[in-house]
Amino acid sequence: MSGYFTCHLPSFSLMHVHWSIDSPNWEKIVSGAVTDIYGDPVLFIKVMKLHGNEWIQDQQVDVFGKNNHWVISLGTHLHGNTIKVLLATIIEEGQEMIIFESDPIALPASPEQLQETIPSYTKDIRDINNIHDLCDDKRISS
Amino acid sequence: MSLEHPDKIKICIILHAHLPFVCDSSRDLPLEEIWLYQNIAECYIPLVMMCNSLLKKNIQPSIALSLSPTLITMLQQDYYKYRFKQWCLQLCEFSDILKKHNRKAVKALHFYDAFITDRLHYIENTDVLDDLHYLADTNAVELLTTAATHPFMPLVRHVPYMMRLQIKLGIDTFYSRFGYKPDGFWLPELGYCYGMDSYLKDENIAYTIVNDKSILLSNAVPACGNFSPSMTKSGLMVLPRDSVLSMKIWSGQGYPGNPYYREFHRDALYELQELSPTPDNTLLGLKIYAVSGSDDKEYYNPDCIPEIVSKQVDDFIDAIYKRSEQVANITHKSPVFILPFDAELFGHWWFEGPLFLELLIEKITQLHGVELIMPSDLLGSECATVDLVESSWGKQADFSTWYNPLVRRNAAMLDEMIYEFLQYVNVKNEMLYQCAREILLAMSSDWLFMISTGSYTDYAGRRFSEHSDAARTLLTMLKNHESNETLIHERYKKYPIFPSIDRVLTRIEL
């Protein structure tokens, strides 16, 4: 699939997901996927957690758009786990079709550990700019 | 740093002047066109007057001003001065009616009469763009451009052609009016998406402004954070906004909310419709109330304003010092505070804004530890390289103000039109040029903002549909190898913008 898909972790509990699907692929998805009330393909982001050797679903967030920017809240239970993020749709037969898939992402074991990896000036600068790692809303972006 | 005084706190004020193309000569002074005239009277002329007043006191204003191509075009229309005068006269007429009706309002109305008379005198003798041109030529202000029709650029990031067209046409419109290419480019809504820096660098743009989150959420925040310019890998200098200081002015609890200040949200006509001088009760923008403390509004009293403004300026300077100390404790350097605002905040929404700005500039020049700079003063400074994060200055710093369920259909329709348009870009005839104008006009971020926020939704929806429908009609004709000169002429007459679009279109490769 061409276009791009990036997952960005600016803080422990927030992940910024950006995607852009190129036009030929978007048209293919539109023609084959289940659509929502706007006639757009149903899209969702899945956060998968590595459990032993198996990937299990942690959360699913409904999203939309040929290209968009979504902010996902990652719960504390994911501390220390490896996750991957998928952008997927449902094709008409009811099957899931993965559009993009991230590489495995190893999350630090604790927010403190993440904090330790952040240079102190970054912490201080974020602090005086009121950038707080407080978000319990799974859909703060749309 | 190549700056003269590296130890001084630096303040860089950047104002962004923009209105969508709202002129419509086929109608008799519509409400939307009055928005332009209100801004000319309350914001653009006062800002020019402020600069001239400072220069008379031997003080360099040293502010940067971004001018959108749609605004530049409207301020070049032959008839705008005539319509501006027509609006001023209607206001005066309404003011006279009100004076007879309500004696308590007389003081506020006399103040407004003098204010409007002053603007009439200005417009009869000079020109906003000419004055700005002169101020820029004498290095008193610095001018920037922005994208052609002020779209939220991340929405077209998957169409490089459209990104380039918006950027090139923005620069071209600026060049046509001022005769030089600007160093700076304002990203509409400070909407930055990956790769945008390269498009700007390709057009020899030296710097842009980003929201602080584009720097602060980056994986490697530069050592000076958002208190110094940074450089993208492509070599574009980025000036990150300081949201914290900006909010003293921008937020609902900021300076403009002082109860003695003029109330923006209440037009005199709301309560006195039966006295309207216009047949359809158009809101003329006669605002004579003070913010007050409740819905029961007092009349505006200009006598007490200078003292309040002066105190607020002192408070702001105090905030600059305190924040600078906070920053220097972390970065061990004097900060550069980048303060970008919508220009229309100063005068239109916040009537006392130009006075605030004038006093602020005046007081800063008297301070030893603080200096005003313009963005190009920072060119050549040592900059850390940064990987910018996508951001905007909208709600939550993300894209949701311009891309959300309320406007997703608009975005999808734009996509469809743009992709169809791309099939014909090599045709190069008047049909294609007008089609490009219509698509560009439909792309304005203002329509999406108005629909998303429920403000003048009908007008925004109507304008979006009008341009989309026209573009689709032209696309169908292009597909069928048809031509309709009358249609092109009528559409261009209604929205006379980008006369040289052909010159720009031929310079972009698919």
XYZ file of C-alpha atoms in Angstrom:
652
model
C 0.000 0.000 0.000
C 1.509 3.339 -0.875
C 1.044 6.560 0.983
C 2.405 6.747 4.476
C 1.669 5.705 8.028
C 3.601 6.970 11.009
C 3.233 6.422 14.734
C 4.825 8.972 16.944
C 5.156 8.790 20.726
C 5.718 12.267 22.126
C 4.763 11.161 25.644
C 4.008 7.927 27.409
C 0.251 7.921 27.141
C -0.292 9.634 23.810
C 0.469 8.258 20.406
C 0.090 10.418 17.320
C -0.887 8.399 14.273
C -0.730 9.982 10.827
C -1.695 8.382 7.563
C -2.152 9.232 3.941
C -3.487 6.744 1.419
C -2.707 7.442 -2.217
C -5.571 7.888 -4.644
C -5.530 4.625 -6.620
C -5.512 2.644 -3.371
C -8.140 4.848 -1.812
C -10.419 4.273 -4.791
C -9.839 0.520 -4.505
C -10.708 0.656 -0.805
C -13.809 2.762 -1.444
C -15.057 0.326 -4.069
C -14.580 -2.750 -1.903
C -15.091 -1.642 1.676
C -18.117 -1.276 3.918
C -18.965 2.425 4.007
C -20.272 4.645 6.763
C -23.179 7.085 6.634
C -21.028 9.520 4.676
C -20.196 6.938 2.049
C -16.588 6.763 3.232
C -14.948 3.415 3.961
C -15.151 2.329 7.594
C -11.650 2.764 8.998
C -10.231 1.914 12.385
C -6.927 1.934 14.161
C -6.060 -1.185 16.098
C -3.471 -1.283 18.821
C -2.115 -4.855 19.081
C -0.125 -6.074 22.059
C 2.476 -8.836 21.870
C 1.439 -11.616 24.249
C 4.006 -14.445 24.173
C 4.401 -15.046 20.473
C 0.945 -13.871 19.649
C -0.444 -10.458 18.777
C -3.663 -9.749 20.647
C -5.925 -6.783 20.228
C -5.717 -4.147 22.933
C -7.998 -1.461 21.558
C -9.793 -0.389 18.455
C -10.572 3.228 17.602
C -12.905 4.303 14.796
C -11.297 6.849 12.522
C -11.910 8.264 9.073
C -10.249 9.940 6.162
C -8.004 9.345 3.234
C -5.395 11.211 5.189
C -5.717 12.162 8.796
C -3.972 12.676 12.096
C -5.310 10.901 15.162
C -4.175 10.908 18.750
C -4.558 7.606 20.581
C -4.449 7.246 24.328
C -2.330 4.316 25.483
C -3.365 2.856 28.843
C -0.959 2.208 31.695
C -1.427 -1.555 31.238
C 0.718 -1.296 28.121
C 3.782 -0.268 30.102
C 6.736 -2.410 29.130
C 4.882 -4.166 26.326
C 5.564 -4.338 22.664
C 2.753 -3.050 20.518
C 2.027 -2.532 16.886
C -0.536 -0.272 15.302
C -2.733 -1.098 12.319
C -4.984 0.950 10.094
C -7.683 -1.338 8.759
C -11.051 -1.439 7.050
C -13.837 -3.979 6.584
C -14.385 -5.322 3.115
C -17.817 -6.340 2.014
C -17.474 -9.988 2.882
C -17.088 -8.884 6.488
C -13.379 -9.520 6.493
C -10.862 -7.132 7.886
C -8.354 -5.669 5.462
C -5.178 -4.167 6.841
C -4.203 -0.991 5.044
C -1.089 -0.104 7.024
C 0.830 -1.857 9.775
C 3.542 -0.342 11.947
C 6.746 -2.030 12.988
C 6.721 -3.406 16.562
C 7.097 -0.583 19.078
C 8.645 -1.357 22.479
C 7.026 0.873 25.073
C 9.071 1.720 28.177
C 8.157 -0.141 31.362
C 6.983 2.937 33.182
C 6.345 6.583 32.492
C 9.330 7.292 34.697
C 11.502 5.148 32.452
C 10.286 7.092 29.460
C 10.964 10.258 31.398
C 14.504 9.021 32.035
C 15.040 8.741 28.323
C 13.923 12.330 27.838
C 16.657 14.891 28.387
C 15.971 17.001 31.436
C 15.852 20.223 29.403
C 13.080 18.694 27.295
C 11.105 17.860 30.430
C 11.683 21.332 31.819
C 10.835 23.054 28.584
C 7.675 21.017 28.147
C 6.806 21.828 31.720
C 7.003 25.598 31.334
C 4.899 25.282 28.195
C 2.164 23.387 30.024
C 2.620 20.221 27.962
C 1.177 17.674 30.329
C 0.905 13.980 29.802
C -2.735 13.869 30.781
C -5.203 12.390 28.401
C -7.847 9.790 28.930
C -9.801 10.514 25.799
C -9.299 7.971 23.068
C -10.513 10.300 20.335
C -9.013 13.656 20.959
C -8.319 14.114 17.280
C -10.646 13.815 14.358
C 23.678 34.247 16.757
C 24.378 36.962 14.279
C 22.183 39.324 16.233
C 23.642 42.484 17.658
C 22.685 41.868 21.282
C 22.616 38.150 22.060
C 21.939 38.777 25.746
C 18.777 40.726 25.229
C 15.335 39.197 25.384
C 13.969 39.313 21.867
C 10.351 39.848 20.988
C 9.207 39.047 17.473
C 5.622 40.096 16.759
C 4.114 38.620 13.603
C 0.599 39.570 12.528
C -1.306 37.619 9.932
C -3.826 39.666 7.947
C -6.314 37.533 6.094
C -9.915 37.518 4.967
C -11.388 35.144 2.423
C -12.496 36.694 -0.842
C -15.798 38.234 0.298
C -16.285 41.067 -2.192
C -19.306 40.706 -4.422
C -19.878 43.673 -6.696
C -23.085 42.110 -8.026
C -24.808 42.659 -4.671
C -25.586 45.818 -2.760
C -23.052 45.868 0.097
C -23.573 42.355 1.476
C -22.800 41.580 5.112
C -19.685 39.570 4.229
C -18.209 42.471 2.278
C -18.851 44.683 5.297
C -16.476 42.383 7.226
C -13.739 43.672 4.922
C -14.662 47.303 5.506
C -14.879 46.828 9.266
C -11.373 45.388 9.200
C -10.050 48.175 7.004
C -11.464 50.776 9.411
C -10.701 49.037 12.685
C -7.558 47.049 11.964
C -5.615 47.677 8.747
C -5.754 51.495 8.784
C -5.081 51.673 12.559
C -2.058 49.383 12.177
C -0.633 51.600 9.451
C -1.411 54.696 11.560
C 0.254 53.050 14.547
C 3.435 52.471 12.528
C 3.414 56.064 11.282
C 2.826 57.383 14.779
C 5.773 55.384 16.124
C 8.012 56.552 13.294
C 7.131 60.158 14.112
C 8.491 59.449 17.591
C 11.648 57.964 16.003
C 10.660 54.465 17.023
C 10.915 51.613 14.552
C 7.693 49.554 14.688
C 9.634 46.369 13.815
C 6.651 44.114 13.353
C 6.112 41.532 10.657
C 2.856 41.394 8.749
C 1.653 38.550 6.610
C -0.814 39.568 3.904
C -2.976 36.919 2.335
C -3.352 36.984 -1.467
C -7.150 37.157 -1.165
C -6.844 40.238 1.041
C -4.264 41.842 -1.257
C -6.590 41.234 -4.205
C -9.608 42.751 -2.444
C -7.568 45.806 -1.453
C -6.650 46.298 -5.112
C -10.236 46.262 -6.407
C -11.142 49.485 -8.160
C -14.451 49.823 -6.437
C -13.528 48.987 -2.850
C -12.850 52.569 -1.804
C -16.191 53.651 -3.189
C -17.974 50.864 -1.292
C -15.952 51.590 1.826
C -17.157 55.190 1.745
C -20.708 53.990 1.140
C -20.433 51.833 4.263
C -18.960 54.714 6.302
C -21.817 56.974 5.276
C -24.399 54.343 6.207
C -22.743 54.032 9.617
C -22.855 57.780 10.143
C -26.484 57.852 9.070
C -27.309 55.092 11.542
C -25.329 56.864 14.238
C -27.357 60.058 13.699
C -30.605 58.121 13.984
C -29.428 56.521 17.225
C -28.389 59.853 18.712
C -31.943 61.089 18.405
C -33.277 57.873 19.835
C -30.983 57.407 22.806
C -29.250 60.278 24.561
C -27.221 57.979 26.801
C -25.413 56.630 23.764
C -24.421 60.052 22.443
C -20.874 60.048 23.843
C -20.077 56.628 22.409
C -21.649 57.632 19.107
C -19.681 60.875 18.889
C -16.520 58.891 19.445
C -17.520 56.503 16.683
C -18.396 59.368 14.319
C -14.932 60.847 14.776
C -13.354 57.420 14.313
C -15.181 56.817 11.035
C -14.571 60.344 9.749
C -10.888 59.826 10.366
C -10.943 56.604 8.291
C -12.840 58.312 5.504
C -10.197 61.003 5.409
C -7.470 58.351 5.271
C -9.044 56.374 2.458
C -9.654 59.500 0.384
C -6.012 60.477 0.617
C -3.972 57.322 0.681
C -4.027 53.557 0.347
C -3.374 50.770 2.840
C -1.214 48.669 0.512
C 0.781 51.700 -0.679
C 1.504 52.645 2.917
C 2.518 49.120 3.840
C 4.732 48.965 0.782
C 6.465 52.142 1.886
C 6.838 50.892 5.469
C 8.392 47.663 4.180
C 10.722 49.531 1.816
C 11.994 51.618 4.716
C 12.458 48.495 6.852
C 9.915 49.668 9.415
C 7.892 46.486 8.944
C 8.521 43.171 7.246
C 5.940 41.653 4.911
C 5.264 37.950 4.411
C 2.972 36.067 2.128
C 0.845 32.960 2.586
C -0.914 30.341 0.496
C -3.052 31.629 -2.381
C -6.514 31.065 -0.927
C -5.491 30.227 2.620
C -6.305 26.511 2.629
C -5.561 24.254 5.556
C -2.546 22.815 3.759
C -2.341 19.415 5.502
C -5.647 18.531 3.811
C -3.907 18.503 0.427
C -0.603 17.042 1.531
C -1.206 14.010 -0.684
C -1.399 16.247 -3.766
C 2.017 17.881 -4.223
C 0.746 19.734 -7.276
C -1.861 21.583 -5.224
C 0.623 22.336 -2.436
C 2.973 23.868 -4.998
C 0.187 25.773 -6.738
C -1.017 27.332 -3.483
C 2.528 28.306 -2.473
C 3.659 29.585 -5.886
C 0.473 31.558 -6.464
C 0.749 33.106 -2.991
C 4.282 34.266 -3.745
C 3.286 35.394 -7.252
C 0.414 37.549 -5.961
C 2.744 39.150 -3.425
C 5.397 39.718 -6.090
C 2.873 41.294 -8.475
C 1.875 43.855 -5.832
C 5.157 44.571 -4.071
C 7.775 43.794 -6.707
C 9.911 41.429 -4.650
C 9.654 37.926 -3.257
C 9.246 37.683 0.505
C 11.592 35.720 2.770
C 8.756 34.497 4.955
C 5.690 32.385 4.324
C 2.845 32.095 6.809
C 1.375 28.605 6.985
C -2.416 29.069 7.115
C -3.621 28.186 10.631
C 0.029 27.275 11.350
C -0.923 23.917 9.831
C 2.300 22.009 9.343
C 2.488 18.511 7.904
C 5.503 16.393 7.052
C 7.383 17.475 3.969
C 5.926 20.970 3.808
C 9.304 22.528 4.567
C 10.711 21.130 1.316
C 7.941 22.701 -0.752
C 8.699 26.077 0.824
C 12.448 25.696 0.384
C 11.891 24.864 -3.284
C 10.387 28.344 -3.640
C 13.329 29.992 -1.848
C 11.327 30.742 1.246
C 13.736 31.295 4.121
C 11.452 30.968 7.139
C 8.007 30.085 8.402
C 6.188 30.082 11.712
C 4.979 26.929 13.451
C 2.960 26.202 16.523
C 5.041 25.411 19.606
C 3.777 21.806 19.631
C 5.587 21.142 16.350
C 8.796 21.594 18.334
C 7.771 20.551 21.830
C 6.324 17.166 20.869
C 9.298 16.335 18.731
C 11.358 13.347 19.897
C 14.439 15.511 20.210
C 13.429 18.915 21.479
C 16.196 21.428 20.661
C 18.119 22.671 23.682
C 16.490 26.092 23.373
C 13.067 24.566 22.899
C 10.599 26.946 21.343
C 12.581 29.977 22.466
C 14.894 30.154 19.508
C 14.509 29.494 15.789
C 15.261 25.987 14.561
C 16.112 24.598 11.156
C 14.497 21.713 9.308
C 16.725 19.252 7.476
C 15.755 20.908 4.213
C 17.188 24.199 5.507
C 13.984 26.105 6.282
C 14.160 28.237 9.406
C 11.143 27.698 11.643
C 10.020 30.172 14.262
C 8.024 28.440 16.981
C 5.209 30.314 18.647
C 5.250 30.930 22.375
C 1.696 29.948 23.274
C 2.028 30.861 26.931
C 2.795 34.546 26.383
C 0.437 34.678 23.390
C -2.418 33.484 25.548
C -2.244 36.615 27.690
C -3.653 38.302 24.610
C -5.393 35.497 22.746
C -7.425 33.679 25.380
C -10.953 34.419 26.559
C -9.504 35.533 29.880
C -6.833 37.668 28.185
C -6.511 41.425 27.952
C -9.249 41.981 25.332
C -11.895 40.853 27.835
C -11.537 43.923 30.060
C -15.060 45.116 30.937
C -14.329 48.698 29.850
C -13.249 47.679 26.363
C -15.507 47.843 23.366
C -17.815 44.856 23.007
C -17.191 43.110 19.695
C -20.122 40.745 19.823
C -22.984 43.213 20.111
C -23.927 45.337 17.132
C -26.114 48.358 17.893
C -28.533 46.979 15.336
C -29.311 43.875 17.378
C -31.545 45.879 19.674
C -32.675 48.657 17.386
C -33.563 46.932 14.144
C -36.499 49.228 13.525
C -34.047 52.111 13.139
C -31.874 50.427 10.525
C -30.952 52.568 7.531
C -30.636 49.482 5.314
C -33.678 47.694 3.882
C -32.584 44.229 5.055
C -31.249 45.240 8.484
C -27.680 44.320 7.544
C -25.383 44.386 10.566
C -23.274 47.420 9.779
C -20.808 46.896 12.579
C -21.699 49.928 14.669
C -20.525 48.830 18.099
C -21.087 51.245 20.929
C -21.245 48.975 23.955
C -18.538 48.067 26.439
C -17.789 44.445 27.342
C -19.256 45.204 30.800
C -19.686 42.526 33.409
C -22.976 41.057 32.300
C -25.504 40.942 29.471
C -26.738 44.335 30.571
C -24.169 46.303 28.582
C -22.862 49.767 29.415
C -22.125 52.236 26.629
C -18.486 52.473 25.590
C -16.528 55.217 27.313
C -13.250 55.921 25.488
C -11.941 58.277 28.213
C -10.827 55.516 30.559
C -9.160 53.360 27.883
C -5.554 54.707 27.713
C -4.953 54.090 31.406
C -6.254 50.506 31.236
C -4.195 49.754 28.144
C -1.085 51.180 29.774
C -1.530 48.958 32.831
C -1.996 45.910 30.629
C 1.165 46.731 28.699
C 3.069 46.946 31.995
C 1.602 43.606 33.027
C 2.662 42.066 29.710
C 6.206 43.383 30.028
C 6.320 41.978 33.537
C 5.177 38.610 32.139
C 7.931 38.784 29.493
C 10.581 39.278 32.180
C 9.231 36.519 34.393
C 8.997 34.048 31.560
C 12.418 34.992 30.307
C 13.880 34.216 33.708
C 12.078 30.868 33.720
C 13.445 30.041 30.261
C 16.984 31.224 30.970
C 17.133 28.947 34.030
C 16.702 26.005 31.674
C 18.384 27.089 28.465
C 20.987 29.484 29.932
C 20.241 31.839 27.064
C 18.063 34.852 26.561
C 14.946 33.742 24.749
C 13.459 34.791 21.465
C 9.711 35.024 22.000
C 7.817 34.520 18.764
C 4.363 36.014 19.090
C 2.154 35.393 16.061
C -1.440 36.625 16.004
C -4.245 37.163 13.568
C -3.880 40.825 12.627
C -7.642 41.267 12.834
C -7.456 40.655 16.570
C -5.835 44.074 16.838
C -8.597 46.551 16.224
C -11.452 44.497 14.860
C -12.053 41.931 17.600
C -10.047 43.829 20.174
C -10.757 47.451 19.389
C -8.056 48.738 21.722
C -5.462 46.298 20.293
C -3.577 48.800 18.086
C -3.173 51.142 21.050
C -1.888 48.227 23.142
C 0.588 47.350 20.418
C 1.775 50.937 20.025
C 2.329 51.387 23.756
C 4.011 47.987 23.993
C 6.451 48.812 21.200
C 7.087 52.244 22.668
C 7.787 50.893 26.148
C 9.955 48.035 24.896
C 12.217 50.461 23.059
C 12.809 52.240 26.373
C 13.953 49.023 28.080
C 17.591 47.969 28.102
C 17.191 44.222 28.345
C 14.506 43.717 25.701
C 14.459 44.380 21.979
C 11.972 44.026 19.173
C 13.148 42.110 16.159
C 11.681 41.083 12.833
C 11.935 37.501 11.566
C 14.610 38.237 8.958
C 16.874 39.541 11.766
C 17.081 35.909 12.826
C 18.273 34.627 9.446
C 21.820 33.435 9.788
C 21.406 32.662 13.486
C 22.768 29.405 14.798
C 19.868 26.983 14.720
C 19.408 23.462 15.995
C 18.085 20.993 13.444
C 14.657 19.690 14.293
C 12.229 17.063 13.044
C 8.962 18.935 13.209
C 5.810 17.246 14.398
C 2.538 17.868 12.591
C 0.540 20.539 14.341
C -1.660 23.608 13.933
C -2.819 26.450 16.134
C -6.344 25.040 16.211
C -8.051 23.256 19.051
C -5.718 20.731 20.722
C -3.013 21.755 18.273
C -4.133 19.033 15.864
C -6.062 19.195 12.579
C -9.545 18.622 13.960
C -10.701 22.244 13.649
C -10.478 21.913 9.838
C -11.039 18.190 9.459
C -13.815 16.664 11.495
C -17.140 14.905 10.864
C -18.854 18.218 10.109
C -16.575 18.987 7.156
C -15.361 15.586 6.039
C -17.688 15.625 3.041
C -16.265 18.962 1.985
C -12.757 17.535 2.192
C -13.765 14.455 0.181
C -15.457 16.609 -2.469
C -12.353 18.755 -2.754
C -10.248 15.639 -3.205
C -12.458 14.379 -6.012
C -12.370 17.735 -7.802
C -8.626 18.108 -7.431
C -7.919 14.648 -8.842
C -10.212 15.270 -11.767
C -8.601 18.665 -12.316
C -5.163 17.051 -12.438
C -6.238 15.091 -15.512
C -6.583 18.334 -17.467
C -3.704 20.479 -16.213
C -1.907 20.135 -19.511
C -4.861 21.518 -21.445
C -3.871 25.099 -20.586
C -6.833 27.152 -21.689
C -9.168 29.670 -20.065
C -11.591 26.924 -19.008
C -8.837 25.257 -17.024
C -7.616 28.524 -15.520
C -11.094 29.444 -14.286
C -11.569 25.902 -12.991
C -8.340 26.276 -11.008
C -9.592 29.572 -9.539
C -12.857 27.960 -8.445
C -11.129 24.987 -6.805
C -8.693 27.300 -5.057
C -11.511 29.504 -3.776
C -13.371 26.434 -2.476
C -10.237 25.413 -0.556
C -10.226 28.374 1.840
C -9.794 27.228 5.442
C -12.377 29.831 6.433
C -15.305 27.821 5.059
C -14.268 24.722 7.000
C -13.693 26.784 10.134
C -17.074 28.485 9.897
C -18.893 25.199 9.302
C -16.971 23.473 12.110
C -17.631 26.226 14.622
C -21.222 26.962 13.588
C -20.430 30.564 12.684
C -22.116 31.842 9.500
C -22.485 28.227 8.476
C -24.984 29.014 5.720
C -22.690 31.499 4.054
C -19.658 29.211 4.316
C -21.612 26.238 2.951
C -23.027 28.363 0.157
C -19.605 29.658 -0.873
C -18.094 26.177 -0.799
C -20.944 24.827 -2.939
C -20.870 27.767 -5.320
C -17.184 27.262 -6.147
C -17.437 23.464 -6.174
C -20.435 23.551 -8.512
C -18.666 25.971 -10.843
C -15.529 23.818 -10.819
C -17.543 20.682 -11.597
C -19.345 22.379 -14.463
C -16.023 23.494 -15.912
C -14.507 20.034 -15.426
C -17.402 18.449 -17.299
C -16.913 20.916 -20.139
C -13.184 20.224 -20.193
C -13.956 16.518 -20.374
C -16.313 17.081 -23.305
C -13.943 19.517 -25.050
C -16.564 22.229 -24.726
C -16.051 25.908 -24.063
C -18.225 28.648 -22.603
C -16.673 32.080 -22.629
C -19.727 33.722 -21.091
C -19.502 31.458 -18.055
C -15.777 32.161 -17.645
C -16.365 35.882 -17.982
C -19.232 35.905 -15.472
C -17.346 33.876 -12.907
C -14.182 35.933 -13.207
C -16.168 39.149 -13.043
C -17.744 37.994 -9.793
C -14.464 36.822 -8.235
C -11.669 38.667 -10.048
C -8.699 36.908 -8.517
C -5.387 35.532 -9.824
C -5.381 37.211 -13.256
C -2.014 35.625 -14.054
C -2.792 32.115 -12.900
C -1.740 30.765 -16.305
C 1.811 31.969 -15.653
C 1.976 29.944 -12.446
C 0.194 26.860 -13.739
C 2.672 26.491 -16.581
C 5.547 26.442 -14.085
C 4.347 23.442 -12.094
C 5.098 19.927 -13.196
C 2.762 17.094 -12.401
